PDB file of C-alpha atoms in Angstrom:
ATOM      1  CA  MET A   1       5.498 -43.991   2.192  1.00  0.00           C
ATOM      2  CA  THR A   2       9.071 -45.315  -0.788  1.00  0.00           C
ATOM      3  CA  ILE A   3      10.100 -42.290  -2.896  1.00  0.00           C
ATOM      4  CA  THR A   4      11.304 -44.207  -6.303  1.00  0.00           C
ATOM      5  CA  SER A   5      12.417 -42.119  -8.332  1.00  0.00           C
ATOM      6  CA  PRO A   6      14.646 -38.667  -6.969  1.00  0.00           C
ATOM      7  CA  HIS A   7      14.438 -36.313  -9.426  1.00  0.00           C
ATOM      8  CA  LEU A   8      12.491 -37.251 -12.354  1.00  0.00           C
ATOM      9  CA  GLY A   9      15.667 -38.490 -12.998  1.00  0.00           C
ATOM     10  CA  SER A  10      16.848 -34.327 -12.315  1.00  0.00           C
ATOM     11  CA  PRO A  11      19.898 -34.223 -10.155  1.00  0.00           C
ATOM     12  CA  SER A  12      19.182 -32.044  -7.032  1.00  0.00           C
ATOM     13  CA  SER A  13      21.420 -29.273  -8.637  1.00  0.00           C
ATOM     14  CA  ASP A  14      19.223 -29.202 -11.526  1.00  0.00           C
ATOM     15  CA  TRP A  15      16.184 -28.281  -9.907  1.00  0.00           C
ATOM     16  CA  THR A  16      16.558 -24.144 -10.015  1.00  0.00           C
ATOM     17  CA  ASP A  17      13.723 -22.079  -8.699  1.00  0.00           C
ATOM     18  CA  ALA A  18      11.772 -21.560 -11.951  1.00  0.00           C
ATOM     19  CA  ARG A  19      11.892 -25.180 -13.158  1.00  0.00           C
ATOM     20  CA  LEU A  20      10.783 -26.443  -9.116  1.00  0.00           C
ATOM     21  CA  LEU A  21       7.915 -23.070  -9.705  1.00  0.00           C
ATOM     22  CA  TYR A  22       6.960 -24.438 -13.382  1.00  0.00           C
ATOM     23  CA  ALA A  23       7.205 -28.486 -11.929  1.00  0.00           C
ATOM     24  CA  LEU A  24       4.380 -28.165  -9.681  1.00  0.00           C
ATOM     25  CA  GLU A  25       2.603 -25.401 -11.351  1.00  0.00           C
ATOM     26  CA  GLU A  26       0.567 -28.516 -12.115  1.00  0.00           C
ATOM     27  CA  VAL A  27      -0.294 -29.060  -8.614  1.00  0.00           C
ATOM     28  CA  VAL A  28      -1.165 -24.946  -7.742  1.00  0.00           C
ATOM     29  CA  GLU A  29      -4.019 -25.425 -10.184  1.00  0.00           C
ATOM     30  CA  THR A  30      -5.069 -28.876  -9.126  1.00  0.00           C
ATOM     31  CA  GLU A  31      -4.938 -26.951  -5.214  1.00  0.00           C
ATOM     32  CA  LEU A  32      -6.921 -23.763  -6.359  1.00  0.00           C
ATOM     33  CA  ASN A  33      -9.324 -25.655  -7.347  1.00  0.00           C
ATOM     34  CA  ARG A  34     -10.345 -27.169  -4.738  1.00  0.00           C
ATOM     35  CA  HIS A  35      -9.444 -24.830  -1.628  1.00  0.00           C
ATOM     36  CA  LEU A  36     -12.479 -22.763  -3.706  1.00  0.00           C
ATOM     37  CA  LYS A  37     -14.817 -25.694  -3.512  1.00  0.00           C
ATOM     38  CA  VAL A  38     -14.798 -26.267   0.025  1.00  0.00           C
ATOM     39  CA  ALA A  39     -13.242 -22.059   0.876  1.00  0.00           C
ATOM     40  CA  LYS A  40     -15.873 -20.523   2.364  1.00  0.00           C
ATOM     41  CA  ASP A  41     -16.446 -16.278   2.035  1.00  0.00           C
ATOM     42  CA  TRP A  42     -17.270 -15.428   4.928  1.00  0.00           C
ATOM     43  CA  MET A  43     -18.595 -11.199   6.192  1.00  0.00           C
ATOM     44  CA  PRO A  44     -16.492  -9.433   8.447  1.00  0.00           C
ATOM     45  CA  HIS A  45     -18.801  -7.134  10.596  1.00  0.00           C
ATOM     46  CA  GLU A  46     -21.005  -9.696  11.419  1.00  0.00           C
ATOM     47  CA  TYR A  47     -18.152 -11.418  13.728  1.00  0.00           C
ATOM     48  CA  VAL A  48     -18.050  -8.132  15.248  1.00  0.00           C
ATOM     49  CA  PRO A  49     -20.095  -6.633  18.363  1.00  0.00           C
ATOM     50  CA  TRP A  50     -20.670  -2.859  16.607  1.00  0.00           C
ATOM     51  CA  SER A  51     -23.841  -2.356  19.762  1.00  0.00           C
ATOM     52  CA  ASP A  52     -20.468  -2.484  22.704  1.00  0.00           C
ATOM     53  CA  ALA A  53     -19.053   0.114  20.259  1.00  0.00           C
ATOM     54  CA  ARG A  54     -19.058   3.936  21.772  1.00  0.00           C
ATOM     55  CA  ASN A  55     -17.036   7.409  20.301  1.00  0.00           C
ATOM     56  CA  PHE A  56     -13.622   7.609  21.873  1.00  0.00           C
ATOM     57  CA  PRO A  57     -11.913  10.298  22.249  1.00  0.00           C
ATOM     58  CA  GLY A  58     -11.064  12.792  19.804  1.00  0.00           C
ATOM     59  CA  ILE A  59     -13.094  15.065  16.721  1.00  0.00           C
ATOM     60  CA  PHE A  60     -16.089  13.543  19.168  1.00  0.00           C
ATOM     61  CA  GLU A  61     -17.264  15.373  22.479  1.00  0.00           C
ATOM     62  CA  ASP A  62     -18.918  12.663  23.177  1.00  0.00           C
ATOM     63  CA  GLY A  63     -15.857  10.030  23.804  1.00  0.00           C
ATOM     64  CA  GLU A  64     -14.871   8.375  25.972  1.00  0.00           C
ATOM     65  CA  ALA A  65     -11.919   7.513  26.172  1.00  0.00           C
ATOM     66  CA  TRP A  66     -10.072   3.766  26.615  1.00  0.00           C
ATOM     67  CA  ASP A  67     -10.294   1.617  29.768  1.00  0.00           C
ATOM     68  CA  LYS A  68      -8.966  -1.980  31.235  1.00  0.00           C
ATOM     69  CA  GLU A  69     -12.017  -3.112  33.032  1.00  0.00           C
ATOM     70  CA  GLN A  70     -14.007  -1.429  29.652  1.00  0.00           C
ATOM     71  CA  SER A  71     -12.297  -4.431  28.309  1.00  0.00           C
ATOM     72  CA  LYS A  72     -14.353  -9.096  28.306  1.00  0.00           C
ATOM     73  CA  VAL A  73     -11.038 -10.305  27.323  1.00  0.00           C
ATOM     74  CA  THR A  74      -8.322 -12.050  29.800  1.00  0.00           C
ATOM     75  CA  GLU A  75      -5.282 -10.395  30.330  1.00  0.00           C
ATOM     76  CA  LEU A  76      -3.765 -13.157  28.430  1.00  0.00           C
ATOM     77  CA  GLY A  77      -6.460 -12.232  26.044  1.00  0.00           C
ATOM     78  CA  ARG A  78      -5.373  -9.320  25.212  1.00  0.00           C
ATOM     79  CA  ILE A  79      -1.807  -9.786  25.292  1.00  0.00           C
ATOM     80  CA  ALA A  80      -2.106 -12.408  22.224  1.00  0.00           C
ATOM     81  CA  LEU A  81      -4.952 -10.603  20.540  1.00  0.00           C
ATOM     82  CA  VAL A  82      -2.698  -8.142  20.244  1.00  0.00           C
ATOM     83  CA  VAL A  83       0.111 -10.305  19.028  1.00  0.00           C
ATOM     84  CA  ASN A  84      -2.130 -11.909  16.682  1.00  0.00           C
ATOM     85  CA  LEU A  85      -3.110  -9.277  14.967  1.00  0.00           C
ATOM     86  CA  LEU A  86       0.027  -6.905  14.612  1.00  0.00           C
ATOM     87  CA  THR A  87       1.048 -10.437  12.896  1.00  0.00           C
ATOM     88  CA  GLU A  88      -1.781 -10.106  10.832  1.00  0.00           C
ATOM     89  CA  ASP A  89      -1.842  -6.399  10.056  1.00  0.00           C
ATOM     90  CA  ASN A  90       2.540  -6.968   8.235  1.00  0.00           C
ATOM     91  CA  LEU A  91      -0.252  -8.100   4.965  1.00  0.00           C
ATOM     92  CA  PRO A  92       1.087  -6.442   2.273  1.00  0.00           C
ATOM     93  CA  SER A  93       4.417  -7.439   3.694  1.00  0.00           C
ATOM     94  CA  TYR A  94       3.730 -11.559   3.374  1.00  0.00           C
ATOM     95  CA  HIS A  95       2.032 -10.169  -0.315  1.00  0.00           C
ATOM     96  CA  HIS A  96       5.508  -8.654  -1.081  1.00  0.00           C
ATOM     97  CA  GLU A  97       7.208 -11.331   0.147  1.00  0.00           C
ATOM     98  CA  ILE A  98       5.653 -14.546  -2.116  1.00  0.00           C
ATOM     99  CA  ALA A  99       4.359 -12.118  -4.916  1.00  0.00           C
ATOM    100  CA  SER A 100       8.266 -11.904  -5.284  1.00  0.00           C
ATOM    101  CA  LEU A 101       9.094 -15.278  -4.848  1.00  0.00           C
ATOM    102  CA  PHE A 102       6.023 -17.403  -6.563  1.00  0.00           C
ATOM    103  CA  GLY A 103       5.614 -15.081  -9.032  1.00  0.00           C
ATOM    104  CA  ARG A 104       1.670 -13.059 -10.203  1.00  0.00           C
ATOM    105  CA  ASP A 105       0.774 -14.957 -13.264  1.00  0.00           C
ATOM    106  CA  GLY A 106      -1.293 -18.235 -13.714  1.00  0.00           C
ATOM    107  CA  ALA A 107      -1.728 -20.692 -11.308  1.00  0.00           C
ATOM    108  CA  TRP A 108       0.782 -19.746  -8.732  1.00  0.00           C
ATOM    109  CA  GLY A 109      -0.020 -15.959  -8.310  1.00  0.00           C
ATOM    110  CA  THR A 110      -4.126 -16.673  -8.869  1.00  0.00           C
ATOM    111  CA  TRP A 111      -3.263 -18.052  -4.855  1.00  0.00           C
ATOM    112  CA  VAL A 112      -1.195 -15.721  -3.928  1.00  0.00           C
ATOM    113  CA  HIS A 113      -4.311 -13.007  -4.238  1.00  0.00           C
ATOM    114  CA  ARG A 114      -6.843 -15.544  -3.213  1.00  0.00           C
ATOM    115  CA  TRP A 115      -4.326 -15.246  -0.355  1.00  0.00           C
ATOM    116  CA  THR A 116      -3.977 -12.683   0.663  1.00  0.00           C
ATOM    117  CA  ALA A 117      -7.954 -11.886   0.008  1.00  0.00           C
ATOM    118  CA  GLU A 118      -8.308 -14.544   2.354  1.00  0.00           C
ATOM    119  CA  GLU A 119      -5.687 -12.929   4.925  1.00  0.00           C
ATOM    120  CA  GLY A 120      -6.656  -9.395   4.503  1.00  0.00           C
ATOM    121  CA  ARG A 121     -10.337 -10.777   6.865  1.00  0.00           C
ATOM    122  CA  HIS A 122      -8.308 -11.688   9.183  1.00  0.00           C
ATOM    123  CA  GLY A 123      -7.211  -8.135  10.088  1.00  0.00           C
ATOM    124  CA  ILE A 124      -9.587  -6.017   9.384  1.00  0.00           C
ATOM    125  CA  VAL A 125     -12.730  -8.641  11.248  1.00  0.00           C
ATOM    126  CA  MET A 126     -10.157  -8.177  14.347  1.00  0.00           C
ATOM    127  CA  ARG A 127      -8.813  -4.566  14.563  1.00  0.00           C
ATOM    128  CA  ASP A 128     -13.000  -3.708  14.859  1.00  0.00           C
ATOM    129  CA  TYR A 129     -13.555  -6.523  17.124  1.00  0.00           C
ATOM    130  CA  LEU A 130     -10.798  -4.475  18.947  1.00  0.00           C
ATOM    131  CA  LEU A 131     -11.833  -1.717  19.671  1.00  0.00           C
ATOM    132  CA  ALA A 132     -15.919  -1.734  19.040  1.00  0.00           C
ATOM    133  CA  SER A 133     -14.727  -4.250  22.626  1.00  0.00           C
ATOM    134  CA  ARG A 134     -12.305  -1.880  23.653  1.00  0.00           C
ATOM    135  CA  ALA A 135     -10.474  -5.353  24.943  1.00  0.00           C
ATOM    136  CA  VAL A 136      -6.991  -3.233  23.913  1.00  0.00           C
ATOM    137  CA  ASP A 137      -5.850   0.060  24.118  1.00  0.00           C
ATOM    138  CA  PRO A 138      -6.881   1.686  20.985  1.00  0.00           C
ATOM    139  CA  ASP A 139      -3.724   4.348  21.304  1.00  0.00           C
ATOM    140  CA  LYS A 140      -1.008   1.903  21.873  1.00  0.00           C
ATOM    141  CA  LEU A 141      -2.389  -0.702  19.265  1.00  0.00           C
ATOM    142  CA  GLU A 142      -2.048   2.587  16.761  1.00  0.00           C
ATOM    143  CA  ALA A 143       1.977   2.541  18.187  1.00  0.00           C
ATOM    144  CA  PHE A 144       2.384  -0.503  17.928  1.00  0.00           C
ATOM    145  CA  ARG A 145       1.092  -1.113  14.460  1.00  0.00           C
ATOM    146  CA  MET A 146       3.291   1.947  12.728  1.00  0.00           C
ATOM    147  CA  GLN A 147       6.309   0.582  14.593  1.00  0.00           C
ATOM    148  CA  HIS A 148       5.671  -2.781  13.294  1.00  0.00           C
ATOM    149  CA  MET A 149       5.400  -1.914   9.638  1.00  0.00           C
ATOM    150  CA  SER A 150       7.829   0.706   9.395  1.00  0.00           C
ATOM    151  CA  GLU A 151      10.238  -1.247  10.306  1.00  0.00           C
ATOM    152  CA  GLY A 152       9.438  -4.106   7.374  1.00  0.00           C
ATOM    153  CA  PHE A 153       9.766  -7.213   7.142  1.00  0.00           C
ATOM    154  CA  GLU A 154      12.082  -9.990   5.001  1.00  0.00           C
ATOM    155  CA  SER A 155      11.423 -13.748   5.572  1.00  0.00           C
ATOM    156  CA  ASP A 156      14.198 -15.768   7.155  1.00  0.00           C
ATOM    157  CA  ASN A 157      13.104 -17.862   4.005  1.00  0.00           C
ATOM    158  CA  ARG A 158      13.583 -15.654   0.818  1.00  0.00           C
ATOM    159  CA  HIS A 159      16.358 -16.904  -0.700  1.00  0.00           C
ATOM    160  CA  SER A 160      14.385 -20.292  -2.338  1.00  0.00           C
ATOM    161  CA  MET A 161      11.253 -21.646  -3.465  1.00  0.00           C
ATOM    162  CA  LEU A 162      11.428 -24.977  -1.024  1.00  0.00           C
ATOM    163  CA  HIS A 163      12.645 -23.680   1.960  1.00  0.00           C
ATOM    164  CA  SER A 164       9.706 -20.975   2.015  1.00  0.00           C
ATOM    165  CA  VAL A 165       6.759 -23.475   0.950  1.00  0.00           C
ATOM    166  CA  ALA A 166       8.190 -25.642   3.052  1.00  0.00           C
ATOM    167  CA  TYR A 167       7.689 -22.986   5.855  1.00  0.00           C
ATOM    168  CA  VAL A 168       4.724 -21.844   5.358  1.00  0.00           C
ATOM    169  CA  ALA A 169       3.029 -24.975   5.517  1.00  0.00           C
ATOM    170  CA  PHE A 170       4.089 -25.009   9.110  1.00  0.00           C
ATOM    171  CA  GLN A 171       2.946 -21.546   9.916  1.00  0.00           C
ATOM    172  CA  GLU A 172       0.021 -21.152   8.610  1.00  0.00           C
ATOM    173  CA  LEU A 173      -0.468 -24.447  11.496  1.00  0.00           C
ATOM    174  CA  ALA A 174       0.905 -22.278  13.997  1.00  0.00           C
ATOM    175  CA  THR A 175      -1.344 -19.806  13.367  1.00  0.00           C
ATOM    176  CA  ARG A 176      -4.549 -22.033  13.744  1.00  0.00           C
ATOM    177  CA  VAL A 177      -3.357 -22.952  16.798  1.00  0.00           C
ATOM    178  CA  SER A 178      -2.255 -19.853  17.702  1.00  0.00           C
ATOM    179  CA  HIS A 179      -5.171 -17.807  17.292  1.00  0.00           C
ATOM    180  CA  ARG A 180      -7.920 -20.953  18.442  1.00  0.00           C
ATOM    181  CA  ASN A 181      -5.926 -21.331  21.797  1.00  0.00           C
ATOM    182  CA  THR A 182      -6.221 -16.847  22.030  1.00  0.00           C
ATOM    183  CA  GLY A 183      -9.834 -18.119  21.553  1.00  0.00           C
ATOM    184  CA  HIS A 184     -10.114 -20.301  24.049  1.00  0.00           C
ATOM    185  CA  GLN A 185      -8.821 -18.003  26.955  1.00  0.00           C
ATOM    186  CA  SER A 186      -9.892 -14.940  25.571  1.00  0.00           C
ATOM    187  CA  GLY A 187     -12.810 -15.399  28.515  1.00  0.00           C
ATOM    188  CA  ASP A 188     -14.545 -13.416  25.238  1.00  0.00           C
ATOM    189  CA  PRO A 189     -17.353 -15.763  23.571  1.00  0.00           C
ATOM    190  CA  VAL A 190     -17.779 -13.157  21.038  1.00  0.00           C
ATOM    191  CA  CYS A 191     -13.529 -13.470  20.753  1.00  0.00           C
ATOM    192  CA  ASP A 192     -13.543 -17.647  19.846  1.00  0.00           C
ATOM    193  CA  ARG A 193     -16.031 -17.827  18.070  1.00  0.00           C
ATOM    194  CA  MET A 194     -13.843 -15.301  15.291  1.00  0.00           C
ATOM    195  CA  LEU A 195     -11.085 -16.475  16.075  1.00  0.00           C
ATOM    196  CA  ALA A 196     -12.717 -20.012  14.921  1.00  0.00           C
ATOM    197  CA  ARG A 197     -13.014 -18.736  12.487  1.00  0.00           C
ATOM    198  CA  ILE A 198     -10.202 -17.570  11.219  1.00  0.00           C
ATOM    199  CA  ALA A 199      -8.366 -20.425  12.513  1.00  0.00           C
ATOM    200  CA  THR A 200     -10.771 -22.169   9.903  1.00  0.00           C
ATOM    201  CA  ASP A 201      -9.426 -19.985   7.185  1.00  0.00           C
ATOM    202  CA  GLU A 202      -6.236 -21.025   8.643  1.00  0.00           C
ATOM    203  CA  ASN A 203      -6.293 -24.723   8.484  1.00  0.00           C
ATOM    204  CA  LEU A 204      -7.342 -24.710   4.665  1.00  0.00           C
ATOM    205  CA  HIS A 205      -4.388 -22.379   4.156  1.00  0.00           C
ATOM    206  CA  MET A 206      -1.550 -24.470   5.935  1.00  0.00           C
ATOM    207  CA  VAL A 207      -3.414 -27.556   3.961  1.00  0.00           C
ATOM    208  CA  PHE A 208      -2.592 -26.313   0.915  1.00  0.00           C
ATOM    209  CA  TYR A 209       0.970 -25.472   1.231  1.00  0.00           C
ATOM    210  CA  ARG A 210       2.132 -29.196   3.448  1.00  0.00           C
ATOM    211  CA  ASN A 211      -0.067 -30.827  -0.202  1.00  0.00           C
ATOM    212  CA  LEU A 212       2.608 -28.828  -2.159  1.00  0.00           C
ATOM    213  CA  LEU A 213       5.240 -29.948   0.317  1.00  0.00           C
ATOM    214  CA  LYS A 214       4.664 -33.383  -0.399  1.00  0.00           C
ATOM    215  CA  ALA A 215       4.492 -33.033  -4.475  1.00  0.00           C
ATOM    216  CA  ALA A 216       7.558 -30.960  -3.799  1.00  0.00           C
ATOM    217  CA  PHE A 217       8.460 -34.135  -1.444  1.00  0.00           C
ATOM    218  CA  GLU A 218       8.069 -35.983  -5.245  1.00  0.00           C
ATOM    219  CA  LEU A 219      10.016 -34.385  -7.360  1.00  0.00           C
ATOM    220  CA  ALA A 220      12.766 -32.941  -5.038  1.00  0.00           C
ATOM    221  CA  PRO A 221      12.924 -35.058  -1.791  1.00  0.00           C
ATOM    222  CA  ASP A 222      17.207 -34.712  -0.544  1.00  0.00           C
ATOM    223  CA  LEU A 223      16.260 -30.718  -1.492  1.00  0.00           C
ATOM    224  CA  THR A 224      12.883 -30.727   0.094  1.00  0.00           C
ATOM    225  CA  MET A 225      13.804 -33.373   2.905  1.00  0.00           C
ATOM    226  CA  GLN A 226      17.276 -30.500   3.366  1.00  0.00           C
ATOM    227  CA  ALA A 227      14.069 -27.215   3.133  1.00  0.00           C
ATOM    228  CA  VAL A 228      12.174 -28.753   6.196  1.00  0.00           C
ATOM    229  CA  ARG A 229      15.582 -29.508   8.221  1.00  0.00           C
ATOM    230  CA  ASP A 230      16.269 -25.830   8.043  1.00  0.00           C
ATOM    231  CA  VAL A 231      12.987 -24.407   7.961  1.00  0.00           C
ATOM    232  CA  ILE A 232      12.528 -26.219  12.046  1.00  0.00           C
ATOM    233  CA  VAL A 233      15.901 -25.994  13.028  1.00  0.00           C
ATOM    234  CA  GLN A 234      15.882 -22.139  12.874  1.00  0.00           C
ATOM    235  CA  PHE A 235      12.090 -21.458  12.638  1.00  0.00           C
ATOM    236  CA  ARG A 236      10.761 -18.258  13.896  1.00  0.00           C
ATOM    237  CA  MET A 237       6.948 -16.750  13.481  1.00  0.00           C
ATOM    238  CA  PRO A 238       7.126 -13.434  11.251  1.00  0.00           C
ATOM    239  CA  GLY A 239       5.850 -11.535  14.252  1.00  0.00           C
ATOM    240  CA  HIS A 240       9.843 -11.747  16.148  1.00  0.00           C
ATOM    241  CA  GLY A 241      10.383  -8.112  15.405  1.00  0.00           C
ATOM    242  CA  MET A 242       6.866  -6.837  16.757  1.00  0.00           C
ATOM    243  CA  PRO A 243       6.650  -4.124  19.612  1.00  0.00           C
ATOM    244  CA  GLY A 244       8.014  -6.482  23.527  1.00  0.00           C
ATOM    245  CA  PHE A 245       7.332  -9.398  21.518  1.00  0.00           C
ATOM    246  CA  GLU A 246       9.977 -11.758  23.732  1.00  0.00           C
ATOM    247  CA  ARG A 247       8.185 -10.819  26.129  1.00  0.00           C
ATOM    248  CA  ALA A 248       4.576 -11.881  25.331  1.00  0.00           C
ATOM    249  CA  ALA A 249       5.272 -14.919  23.815  1.00  0.00           C
ATOM    250  CA  ALA A 250       6.974 -15.857  27.089  1.00  0.00           C
ATOM    251  CA  GLN A 251       3.705 -14.672  29.015  1.00  0.00           C
ATOM    252  CA  MET A 252       1.644 -16.380  25.323  1.00  0.00           C
ATOM    253  CA  ALA A 253       3.920 -20.340  26.908  1.00  0.00           C
ATOM    254  CA  ILE A 254       2.863 -19.897  30.461  1.00  0.00           C
ATOM    255  CA  GLY A 255      -0.211 -18.916  29.965  1.00  0.00           C
ATOM    256  CA  GLU A 256      -1.017 -22.086  27.577  1.00  0.00           C
ATOM    257  CA  VAL A 257      -1.371 -20.038  23.940  1.00  0.00           C
ATOM    258  CA  TYR A 258       1.728 -21.470  22.736  1.00  0.00           C
ATOM    259  CA  ASN A 259       5.086 -22.077  23.799  1.00  0.00           C
ATOM    260  CA  MET A 260       6.900 -25.172  23.029  1.00  0.00           C
ATOM    261  CA  ARG A 261       5.400 -28.547  23.728  1.00  0.00           C
ATOM    262  CA  ILE A 262       2.333 -26.688  21.301  1.00  0.00           C
ATOM    263  CA  HIS A 263       4.593 -26.249  19.102  1.00  0.00           C
ATOM    264  CA  HIS A 264       6.605 -30.114  18.723  1.00  0.00           C
ATOM    265  CA  ASP A 265       2.484 -31.894  19.787  1.00  0.00           C
ATOM    266  CA  ASP A 266       0.554 -29.631  17.340  1.00  0.00           C
ATOM    267  CA  VAL A 267       2.755 -27.641  15.005  1.00  0.00           C
ATOM    268  CA  LEU A 268       5.385 -29.756  13.854  1.00  0.00           C
ATOM    269  CA  MET A 269       4.408 -33.255  14.481  1.00  0.00           C
ATOM    270  CA  PRO A 270       0.967 -33.736  12.387  1.00  0.00           C
ATOM    271  CA  VAL A 271       2.872 -32.312   9.011  1.00  0.00           C
ATOM    272  CA  LEU A 272       6.014 -34.627   9.708  1.00  0.00           C
ATOM    273  CA  ARG A 273       3.375 -37.500   9.936  1.00  0.00           C
ATOM    274  CA  HIS A 274       1.318 -36.625   7.377  1.00  0.00           C
ATOM    275  CA  LEU A 275       4.098 -36.929   5.449  1.00  0.00           C
ATOM    276  CA  LYS A 276       5.530 -39.470   6.781  1.00  0.00           C
ATOM    277  CA  VAL A 277       9.054 -36.980   6.283  1.00  0.00           C
ATOM    278  CA  LEU A 278      11.468 -39.128   8.426  1.00  0.00           C
ATOM    279  CA  GLU A 279      10.144 -42.330   6.823  1.00  0.00           C
ATOM    280  CA  ILE A 280      10.697 -40.975   3.314  1.00  0.00           C
ATOM    281  CA  ASP A 281      13.221 -43.642   1.404  1.00  0.00           C
ATOM    282  CA  GLY A 282      15.633 -43.637  -1.854  1.00  0.00           C
ATOM    283  CA  LEU A 283      16.507 -40.254  -0.605  1.00  0.00           C
ATOM    284  CA  GLY A 284      20.177 -39.887  -1.277  1.00  0.00           C
ATOM    285  CA  PRO A 285      23.989 -38.421   0.993  1.00  0.00           C
ATOM    286  CA  GLU A 286      22.517 -34.535   1.534  1.00  0.00           C
ATOM    287  CA  GLY A 287      18.972 -35.337   2.233  1.00  0.00           C
ATOM    288  CA  LEU A 288      19.855 -38.489   3.733  1.00  0.00           C
ATOM    289  CA  LYS A 289      21.395 -36.296   6.445  1.00  0.00           C
ATOM    290  CA  ALA A 290      18.848 -33.948   7.030  1.00  0.00           C
ATOM    291  CA  GLN A 291      16.734 -36.812   7.659  1.00  0.00           C
ATOM    292  CA  GLU A 292      18.811 -37.534  10.542  1.00  0.00           C
ATOM    293  CA  GLU A 293      19.384 -34.359  11.610  1.00  0.00           C
ATOM    294  CA  LEU A 294      15.776 -33.442  11.733  1.00  0.00           C
ATOM    295  CA  GLY A 295      14.971 -36.637  13.773  1.00  0.00           C
ATOM    296  CA  LEU A 296      17.807 -35.959  16.376  1.00  0.00           C
ATOM    297  CA  TYR A 297      16.011 -32.440  16.238  1.00  0.00           C
ATOM    298  CA  MET A 298      12.646 -33.391  16.885  1.00  0.00           C
ATOM    299  CA  GLY A 299      13.382 -35.543  19.362  1.00  0.00           C
ATOM    300  CA  GLY A 300      15.942 -32.575  21.008  1.00  0.00           C
ATOM    301  CA  LEU A 301      13.229 -30.632  21.144  1.00  0.00           C
ATOM    302  CA  ASP A 302      10.093 -32.290  22.597  1.00  0.00           C
ATOM    303  CA  ALA A 303      12.367 -33.339  25.631  1.00  0.00           C
ATOM    304  CA  GLU A 304      12.609 -29.673  25.609  1.00  0.00           C
ATOM    305  CA  ALA A 305       9.464 -29.813  25.726  1.00  0.00           C
ATOM    306  CA  SER A 306       9.274 -31.851  28.889  1.00  0.00           C
ATOM    307  CA  LYS A 307      11.693 -29.766  30.769  1.00  0.00           C
ATOM    308  CA  PHE A 308       9.317 -27.020  30.139  1.00  0.00           C
ATOM    309  CA  ASP A 309       6.034 -28.826  31.158  1.00  0.00           C
ATOM    310  CA  GLU A 310       7.589 -29.841  34.022  1.00  0.00           C
ATOM    311  CA  LYS A 311       8.949 -26.368  34.846  1.00  0.00           C
ATOM    312  CA  LEU A 312       4.310 -25.302  33.631  1.00  0.00           C
ATOM    313  CA  ALA A 313       3.028 -27.592  36.355  1.00  0.00           C
ATOM    314  CA  ALA A 314       5.783 -26.701  39.346  1.00  0.00           C
ATOM    315  CA  ARG A 315       4.225 -22.891  38.890  1.00  0.00           C
ATOM    316  CA  LYS A 316       0.308 -24.240  38.393  1.00  0.00           C
ATOM    317  CA  ALA A 317       0.524 -25.657  41.673  1.00  0.00           C
ATOM    318  CA  ARG A 318       3.078 -23.061  43.575  1.00  0.00           C
ATOM    319  CA  MET A 319       0.371 -20.534  41.720  1.00  0.00           C
ATOM    320  CA  ALA A 320      -2.137 -22.915  43.218  1.00  0.00           C
ATOM    321  CA  ALA A 321      -0.676 -23.155  46.644  1.00  0.00           C
ATOM    322  CA  ARG A 322      -0.555 -19.866  47.359  1.00  0.00           C
ATOM    323  CA  ALA A 323      -4.464 -19.444  46.014  1.00  0.00           C
ATOM    324  CA  ALA A 324      -5.222 -21.511  48.829  1.00  0.00           C
ATOM    325  CA  ALA A 325      -3.155 -20.320  51.544  1.00  0.00           C
ATOM    326  CA  VAL A 326      -5.245 -17.396  50.716  1.00  0.00           C
TER     327      VAL A 326
END
């Protein structure tokens, strides 16, 4: 991809957040209209196995305490489902962050509210599924939710509109991949179908932000390149502050729900390839430096992912040998 009209005649220093928001408003409106045409409304309650539900202890005399054996999902599925749901639970904070940054008026505001409404379905259907199917301990789930939400959430990229757009372009795809792989590893076809439906929404959200990021490259290529570099190098999932996240993330990595190789191959590279980020011409000194640093980082990440792949393969071989010896 060749970009030969950097900044539309404006130097990088002239691009404030306010100017970028205004300049991208028409793109947001176009993408919003496209999204509304392709997005399909769906009913969360239709994906929940209500016939499996029964009362928990509390105000009901026939309440039955939760037990792990009641769950149809695998241990890995249960871990990933809790991480995914707690991430969705922080929607009020996410809404506050993007509404404060993008505004509540015009096409930006319409998108912010539509996105929030669609994301709200995800938390609704996941919690209803988990409780109706008794997939997780409901008391621990609620305790985790209270702790996680009470600590609040601050985006690493709240300082910059461009950084925020770059982050969500990758993060929405990361969420899609995490949900989809969780479904595959859950061991429950009902769960798999539910998470596939959620993943479809997340993919549409990624496309919206990816196309917005493309427009940002055309407007301010140097600044956008720097934002993409910063976001990728410092990338963290939005649920990083939840209780037990590090241990859960490690288990999800080993279980191939989300790990370094998946992050490189299925999240970062698809967006970078689609936008041809590492091939953009016409950059100024700072943009070119960011592009080179991004290329080096991606090469290093790929090498680290290969080391992880080798360790994971060795672990699988040891486990297979132990199983064969029994």
